[in-house]
Coordinates of C-alpha atoms in Angstrom, one line a residue:
M1 CA 19.4 -5.1 -9.7
R2 CA 18.6 -6.6 -7.4
L3 CA 15.3 -6.3 -6.1
L4 CA 14.1 -8.4 -2.7
A5 CA 10.5 -6.4 -2.3
D6 CA 7.5 -6.4 -4.5
L7 CA 4.7 -4.4 -3.2
H8 CA 2.2 -5.6 -6.3
T9 CA 1.0 -9.1 -6.6
H10 CA -2.6 -10.4 -6.6
T11 CA -3.9 -13.9 -5.2
V12 CA -7.3 -15.6 -5.7
A13 CA -9.4 -13.2 -4.5
S14 CA -8.8 -10.7 -6.8
G15 CA -11.2 -13.0 -8.8
H16 CA -8.8 -12.8 -12.1
A17 CA -5.6 -13.7 -10.3
Y18 CA -4.5 -17.6 -9.6
S19 CA -2.4 -18.1 -6.8
T20 CA -2.7 -18.0 -2.9
V21 CA -1.2 -15.6 -0.4
T22 CA 0.7 -19.6 0.5
E23 CA 1.7 -20.5 -3.2
L24 CA 3.1 -16.5 -3.4
A25 CA 4.8 -17.0 -0.8
Q26 CA 7.1 -19.8 -1.5
A27 CA 7.4 -18.2 -4.8
A28 CA 8.9 -15.2 -3.0
R29 CA 11.0 -17.6 -1.1
G30 CA 12.1 -19.5 -4.3
K31 CA 13.3 -15.7 -5.5
G32 CA 15.1 -15.3 -2.8
L33 CA 12.7 -12.1 -2.2
E34 CA 11.9 -10.8 1.6
L35 CA 9.3 -9.5 1.4
I36 CA 5.4 -9.1 -0.6
A37 CA 3.2 -7.1 -0.5
I38 CA -0.6 -8.6 -1.2
I39 CA -2.6 -6.2 -2.3
D40 CA -5.7 -7.3 -3.6
H41 CA -8.5 -5.7 -5.7
G42 CA -10.9 -3.5 -4.1
P43 CA -14.6 -4.6 -4.2
S44 CA -15.4 -1.7 -7.3
V45 CA -13.4 -4.1 -9.3
P46 CA -15.8 -6.8 -11.2
Q47 CA -15.5 -9.6 -9.2
G48 CA -13.1 -7.6 -6.5
A49 CA -12.7 -8.5 -3.1
H50 CA -15.4 -8.0 0.1
P51 CA -14.5 -5.1 2.1
W52 CA -14.6 -8.2 4.8
Y53 CA -12.3 -9.7 3.2
F54 CA -9.8 -7.1 4.2
W55 CA -10.9 -6.7 7.9
N56 CA -9.9 -10.2 8.0
S57 CA -6.3 -10.6 6.4
K58 CA -5.5 -10.0 9.8
V59 CA -5.4 -13.9 9.8
I60 CA -1.9 -14.3 7.0
P61 CA 1.1 -14.5 8.4
S62 CA 2.9 -11.2 9.2
I63 CA 6.1 -13.9 8.2
L64 CA 5.7 -17.0 6.0
D65 CA 8.6 -18.7 6.1
G66 CA 10.7 -16.3 6.3
V67 CA 8.7 -13.7 4.0
R68 CA 7.7 -10.9 5.2
I69 CA 4.1 -10.4 4.3
L70 CA 1.8 -7.2 3.7
K71 CA -2.0 -7.1 4.1
G72 CA -2.5 -4.4 2.1
C73 CA -4.9 -4.0 -1.0
E74 CA -4.9 -2.6 -4.5
A75 CA -7.9 0.1 -3.6
N76 CA -10.2 2.0 -6.9
P77 CA -10.7 5.8 -7.2
S78 CA -14.2 6.1 -6.7
L79 CA -17.0 9.3 -7.7
D80 CA -19.6 7.8 -4.7
T81 CA -17.6 7.8 -1.4
E82 CA -16.8 10.1 1.1
N83 CA -12.9 10.2 0.7
G84 CA -12.8 9.4 -2.6
I85 CA -11.8 5.2 -2.6
D86 CA -13.9 2.3 -3.5
L87 CA -12.4 1.1 0.6
P88 CA -13.1 3.0 3.4
D89 CA -10.7 5.5 5.4
D90 CA -11.4 2.8 8.4
L91 CA -11.0 0.4 6.5
L92 CA -7.9 1.1 5.1
S93 CA -6.3 2.4 8.0
L94 CA -6.2 -1.1 9.8
L95 CA -3.4 -2.0 6.5
D96 CA 0.1 -2.4 6.2
F97 CA -0.4 -1.0 2.4
V98 CA -2.9 0.6 0.9
A99 CA -2.0 1.2 -3.2
V100 CA -4.9 2.4 -5.0
G101 CA -4.9 3.3 -8.9
F102 CA -7.2 3.2 -12.0
H103 CA -8.8 -0.1 -13.3
P104 CA -11.9 -0.9 -15.9
L105 CA -15.5 -0.7 -15.7
T106 CA -14.8 1.1 -11.9
G107 CA -16.2 4.9 -13.6
F108 CA -13.7 5.8 -15.4
D109 CA -13.7 4.3 -18.5
Q110 CA -14.3 7.6 -19.7
R111 CA -11.1 8.8 -21.0
D112 CA -12.0 12.3 -19.2
R113 CA -8.2 13.1 -18.3
A114 CA -9.3 16.1 -16.0
R115 CA -11.7 14.1 -13.9
N116 CA -9.3 11.7 -13.9
T117 CA -6.2 14.0 -12.9
E118 CA -8.9 15.5 -10.2
V119 CA -10.0 12.5 -8.0
L120 CA -6.6 10.9 -7.8
L121 CA -5.3 14.3 -6.5
R122 CA -7.5 14.4 -4.1
V123 CA -6.7 10.1 -3.6
I124 CA -3.0 11.4 -2.9
S125 CA -4.0 13.2 -0.4
N126 CA -5.4 11.2 1.5
P127 CA -2.7 9.9 4.4
L128 CA -3.8 6.3 3.7
V129 CA -3.1 6.0 0.8
D130 CA 0.8 4.4 0.5
M131 CA 1.5 4.2 -3.7
I132 CA -0.1 4.9 -7.4
S133 CA -0.3 1.9 -8.8
H134 CA 0.5 1.6 -13.0
P135 CA 0.0 5.6 -13.6
G136 CA 1.8 5.9 -16.9
N137 CA -1.9 3.5 -18.0
D138 CA -2.2 6.5 -20.7
D139 CA -3.6 4.3 -23.3
E140 CA -7.1 4.2 -21.3
F141 CA -6.6 6.1 -18.1
P142 CA -5.2 9.7 -18.9
L143 CA -3.6 11.7 -16.6
D144 CA -2.2 15.1 -16.3
L145 CA 1.4 14.3 -15.7
E146 CA 2.9 17.6 -13.6
P147 CA 0.4 18.1 -11.6
V148 CA 0.8 15.1 -9.7
I149 CA 4.4 14.0 -9.9
Q150 CA 4.2 17.7 -7.1
A151 CA 1.4 15.9 -5.7
A152 CA 3.2 12.5 -4.7
A153 CA 6.4 14.3 -4.0
R154 CA 4.4 17.0 -1.8
H155 CA 2.7 13.8 -0.1
K156 CA 4.9 11.3 -0.6
V157 CA 3.3 9.0 -1.8
I158 CA 5.5 5.6 -3.9
L159 CA 4.9 5.7 -8.0
E160 CA 4.6 2.7 -9.8
L161 CA 7.4 1.5 -11.9
N162 CA 5.1 -1.5 -13.6
D163 CA 6.5 -4.0 -15.2
H164 CA 3.1 -5.5 -16.6
S165 CA 3.0 -2.2 -18.2
F166 CA 5.3 -3.5 -19.9
A167 CA 4.6 -7.2 -21.4
A168 CA 3.2 -7.7 -25.0
T169 CA 0.7 -9.8 -23.1
S170 CA -0.3 -6.5 -21.3
A171 CA -3.5 -4.4 -21.7
R172 CA -1.6 -1.3 -20.7
S173 CA 1.8 -2.2 -23.1
A174 CA 0.1 0.1 -25.3
S175 CA 0.6 3.3 -23.3
S176 CA 4.0 2.2 -22.0
K177 CA 5.9 4.7 -22.9
R178 CA 3.8 7.4 -21.0
E179 CA 4.9 4.8 -17.1
S180 CA 8.4 5.9 -18.3
E181 CA 7.0 9.2 -18.5
F182 CA 6.0 8.9 -14.9
A183 CA 8.9 7.0 -13.9
R184 CA 10.9 9.6 -15.0
A185 CA 9.2 13.1 -13.5
A186 CA 9.3 11.0 -10.6
F187 CA 12.9 10.7 -10.4
S188 CA 13.5 14.1 -11.4
A189 CA 11.2 15.4 -8.5
G190 CA 12.1 13.3 -5.8
V191 CA 9.0 11.3 -5.5
P192 CA 9.3 7.4 -4.3
I193 CA 9.4 4.7 -7.0
A194 CA 8.7 1.2 -6.6
I195 CA 9.5 -1.5 -9.5
G196 CA 6.1 -4.0 -9.1
S197 CA 5.6 -7.0 -10.8
D198 CA 1.5 -7.4 -10.8
A199 CA 1.4 -10.8 -10.3
H200 CA -1.9 -12.5 -11.2
Y201 CA -0.1 -15.7 -10.5
A202 CA 2.6 -17.5 -8.1
L203 CA 5.8 -17.5 -10.8
H204 CA 5.5 -13.4 -11.3
V205 CA 6.0 -12.6 -8.5
G206 CA 9.5 -11.0 -8.3
R207 CA 9.4 -10.6 -11.6
F208 CA 11.3 -6.9 -12.4
D209 CA 13.5 -7.1 -15.5
D210 CA 11.4 -5.3 -18.4
A211 CA 11.0 -2.1 -15.8
A212 CA 14.9 -2.5 -14.4
V213 CA 16.2 -2.1 -18.1
V214 CA 13.4 1.2 -18.1
A215 CA 15.0 2.6 -14.7
S216 CA 17.9 1.7 -15.2
E217 CA 18.2 3.7 -18.8
I218 CA 16.3 6.9 -16.1
G219 CA 19.2 6.2 -13.8
I220 CA 17.1 4.6 -11.6
A221 CA 19.5 3.0 -9.2
E222 CA 18.1 -0.3 -6.9
E223 CA 19.4 2.4 -3.8
D224 CA 16.7 4.9 -4.7
L225 CA 13.8 2.5 -5.4
V226 CA 11.5 1.9 -1.5
N227 CA 11.5 -2.0 -3.1
R228 CA 14.7 -2.2 -2.7
D229 CA 14.8 -4.7 0.6
A230 CA 12.0 -5.8 3.6
E231 CA 14.0 -2.9 6.0
S232 CA 14.1 0.1 3.5
V233 CA 10.1 -1.3 2.5
L234 CA 9.3 -1.1 6.6
E235 CA 11.6 2.3 7.1
F236 CA 9.2 3.5 4.4
L237 CA 6.0 3.1 5.8
T238 CA 6.5 3.0 9.2
A239 CA 7.9 6.4 8.8
K240 CA 4.2 7.7 7.3
R241 CA 2.4 6.5 9.4
R242 CA 1.4 4.2 12.3
R243 CA 0.6 0.1 11.2
P244 CA -1.5 -1.1 14.0
R245 CA -1.2 -4.8 11.9
L246 CA 1.9 -5.0 11.2
D247 CA 3.2 -8.0 13.0
V248 CA -0.4 -9.3 13.9
G249 CA -0.4 -13.3 12.5
G250 CA 2.2 -14.5 13.5
V251 CA 5.3 -16.6 12.6
W252 CA 4.7 -19.5 10.9
E253 CA 7.4 -22.0 9.1
W254 CA 7.1 -24.7 6.8
P255 CA 8.2 -28.2 8.9
V256 CA 11.3 -29.4 8.8
G257 CA 11.8 -30.9 5.4
S258 CA 8.9 -29.3 4.9
S259 CA 7.8 -28.5 0.9
G260 CA 5.1 -26.7 2.5
G261 CA 1.3 -27.1 4.5
G262 CA 1.6 -29.2 7.4
S263 CA 1.6 -26.8 10.7
G264 CA 2.6 -24.2 12.6
P265 CA 4.8 -23.9 15.6
S266 CA 1.4 -23.7 17.1
G267 CA 0.3 -26.9 16.1
V268 CA -2.6 -25.8 14.0
T269 CA -3.0 -26.5 10.5
L270 CA -2.6 -23.4 8.0
W271 CA -4.7 -24.7 5.2

């Protein structure tokens, strides 16, 4: 399985990740990826990004040294906001890609399956939401599988098969079986599926090996995944809704012979 797009990567703006946008793009190019989505954590995660960070993501190049950059978020469900998400709809509508997932210390640590499911169903019904990240985290944030699958199929929302959920170093590894169950049910129901690395460090971009094994065991082929390449991702996203900033930020290439740094074509220093 050769996947050329990674819809789940984080920068230092997430508060507990260790690479910049530039470093992620360079790593993606080195691995032959065509597209990455930068989805830093929303503000309810401790040390997560401020809403202004997401608003100003328009300054990031849309194509950086040949790699398409989707400027998005991994927002969180919320009990305290009008839309049930920790970023408002008027901001979400500007982003290239919107993922939402449960995380510790954001108001859902009671392991209340019924409440978690009810909250997530509301999130999935929001037309601005594109993907639910690591839905199989049953140990920390249990969900009723069937209604989530039905809602994702109805609203054409991606359910992620998260590679990091299968890593021994992951807090979610105890729930890896449930992650597989969600992927199997999603595939059977025709729900869009993507494999994401959940990279919090540049060298982990495009790391799909463990999730790809699970996908193969289920019978999910490369052509069944949204993130097989940049074209398949953009086709899915643009069919779902308008993305007003998709090409804002321009195209930037490193100078010939450079491994990074320096100036873009307009002579403006990138960093």
